[in-house]
């Protein structure tokens, strides 16, 4: 339960914090594309964990991530990195993990599912 509260707090930060500190460009991209409304909370948690922690993302959540779009994913990641809570993270490493998550989703979605 405690870890769910931590992840919930991180998701809120991922989606909403850092507005004052984020670049206007990222904020404008997020606003123009309605980025904060395109993924459900469970999939936001999976994507966040995959990018900022160590975790995997399911096929279902990859579909939601693609619905959000690469532009939104990039803007949200960059905005999150502007938050002081994440100051100790390496931006280059996080951006690389973001790209890796996107590419893993591409492979997951493009791979044929096994027949039943």
Tab-separated table of C-alpha atoms in Angstrom:
chain	number	residue	atom	x	y	z
A	1	UNK	CA	0.000	0.000	0.000
A	2	UNK	CA	2.861	2.304	0.847
A	3	UNK	CA	4.465	1.806	-2.583
A	4	UNK	CA	1.137	2.544	-4.280
A	5	UNK	CA	1.003	5.877	-2.425
A	6	UNK	CA	4.563	6.663	-3.495
A	7	UNK	CA	3.810	5.821	-7.100
A	8	UNK	CA	0.564	7.792	-6.976
A	9	UNK	CA	2.493	10.800	-5.737
A	10	UNK	CA	5.091	10.347	-8.455
A	11	UNK	CA	2.407	10.085	-11.118
A	12	UNK	CA	0.826	13.308	-9.923
A	13	UNK	CA	4.246	14.907	-10.118
A	14	UNK	CA	4.846	13.346	-13.520
A	15	UNK	CA	1.649	14.805	-14.880
A	16	UNK	CA	1.133	18.069	-13.059
A	17	UNK	CA	4.121	19.383	-11.103
A	18	UNK	CA	6.805	21.614	-12.357
A	19	UNK	CA	4.480	23.852	-14.331
A	20	UNK	CA	6.226	26.960	-13.112
A	21	UNK	CA	9.638	25.454	-13.714
A	22	UNK	CA	9.000	23.732	-17.009
A	23	UNK	CA	9.919	25.336	-20.240
A	24	UNK	CA	7.113	27.199	-21.937
A	25	UNK	CA	7.692	25.072	-25.013
A	26	UNK	CA	6.998	21.793	-23.180
A	27	UNK	CA	3.994	23.288	-21.384
A	28	UNK	CA	2.582	24.492	-24.678
A	29	UNK	CA	3.078	21.088	-26.305
A	30	UNK	CA	1.372	19.386	-23.356
A	31	UNK	CA	-1.526	21.842	-23.441
A	32	UNK	CA	-1.975	21.848	-27.228
A	33	UNK	CA	-2.003	18.055	-27.398
A	34	UNK	CA	-4.054	17.374	-24.247
A	35	UNK	CA	-1.200	15.117	-23.161
A	36	UNK	CA	-2.327	14.794	-19.548
A	37	UNK	CA	-5.655	13.190	-20.438
A	38	UNK	CA	-4.623	10.532	-22.948
A	39	UNK	CA	-3.526	7.712	-20.619
A	40	UNK	CA	-5.256	6.007	-17.728
A	41	UNK	CA	-3.603	6.027	-14.307
A	42	UNK	CA	-2.502	2.349	-14.359
A	43	UNK	CA	-0.704	2.876	-17.664
A	44	UNK	CA	0.797	6.171	-16.517
A	45	UNK	CA	2.241	4.232	-13.565
A	46	UNK	CA	3.698	1.582	-15.864
A	47	UNK	CA	5.201	4.142	-18.244
A	48	UNK	CA	6.611	6.197	-15.380
A	49	UNK	CA	8.134	3.114	-13.753
A	50	UNK	CA	9.615	1.985	-17.052
A	51	UNK	CA	11.237	5.376	-17.670
A	52	UNK	CA	12.137	6.705	-14.210
A	53	UNK	CA	12.572	3.455	-12.269
A	54	UNK	CA	13.099	-0.164	-13.298
A	55	UNK	CA	10.024	-1.781	-14.718
A	56	UNK	CA	8.265	-3.007	-17.801
A	57	UNK	CA	5.285	-1.771	-19.725
A	58	UNK	CA	2.460	-4.015	-20.937
A	59	UNK	CA	1.122	-4.246	-24.457
A	60	UNK	CA	-2.095	-2.547	-23.317
A	61	UNK	CA	-0.169	0.378	-21.867
A	62	UNK	CA	2.046	0.565	-24.927
A	63	UNK	CA	-1.147	1.083	-26.911
A	64	UNK	CA	-2.127	3.936	-24.593
A	65	UNK	CA	1.387	5.370	-24.813
A	66	UNK	CA	1.139	5.386	-28.603
A	67	UNK	CA	-2.267	7.057	-28.266
A	68	UNK	CA	-0.563	9.729	-26.217
A	69	UNK	CA	2.121	10.077	-28.865
A	70	UNK	CA	5.879	10.467	-28.876
A	71	UNK	CA	5.648	14.270	-28.713
A	72	UNK	CA	3.565	14.102	-25.525
A	73	UNK	CA	5.806	11.454	-23.970
A	74	UNK	CA	8.888	13.549	-24.639
A	75	UNK	CA	7.343	16.776	-23.323
A	76	UNK	CA	6.069	15.083	-20.143
A	77	UNK	CA	9.442	13.452	-19.474
A	78	UNK	CA	11.291	16.729	-19.995
A	79	UNK	CA	8.856	18.578	-17.739
A	80	UNK	CA	9.243	15.940	-15.028
A	81	UNK	CA	13.016	16.288	-15.202
A	82	UNK	CA	12.623	20.002	-14.378
A	83	UNK	CA	11.025	19.097	-11.038
A	84	UNK	CA	13.464	19.503	-8.106
A	85	UNK	CA	12.526	16.026	-6.818
A	86	UNK	CA	14.267	14.560	-9.848
A	87	UNK	CA	17.351	16.790	-9.802
A	88	UNK	CA	19.659	13.883	-8.986
A	89	UNK	CA	18.633	11.901	-12.058
A	90	UNK	CA	20.713	12.032	-15.197
A	91	UNK	CA	18.616	13.709	-17.918
A	92	UNK	CA	20.559	11.869	-20.628
A	93	UNK	CA	19.873	8.512	-18.938
A	94	UNK	CA	16.168	9.252	-18.473
A	95	UNK	CA	15.749	10.445	-22.055
A	96	UNK	CA	17.537	7.298	-23.244
A	97	UNK	CA	15.179	5.164	-21.104
A	98	UNK	CA	12.218	7.070	-22.527
A	99	UNK	CA	13.368	6.270	-26.072
A	100	UNK	CA	14.042	2.668	-25.050
A	101	UNK	CA	10.534	2.367	-23.583
A	102	UNK	CA	9.047	3.722	-26.819
A	103	UNK	CA	11.121	1.306	-28.912
A	104	UNK	CA	10.256	-1.632	-26.635
A	105	UNK	CA	6.595	-0.761	-27.128
A	106	UNK	CA	7.082	-0.668	-30.897
A	107	UNK	CA	8.591	-4.146	-30.787
A	108	UNK	CA	5.844	-5.395	-28.475
A	109	UNK	CA	3.037	-4.005	-30.627
A	110	UNK	CA	4.647	-5.080	-33.907
A	111	UNK	CA	5.379	-8.640	-32.797
A	112	UNK	CA	2.691	-11.116	-33.724
A	113	UNK	CA	0.727	-12.441	-30.799
A	114	UNK	CA	0.801	-16.214	-30.303
A	115	UNK	CA	-2.231	-18.092	-31.561
A	116	UNK	CA	-4.463	-19.748	-29.012
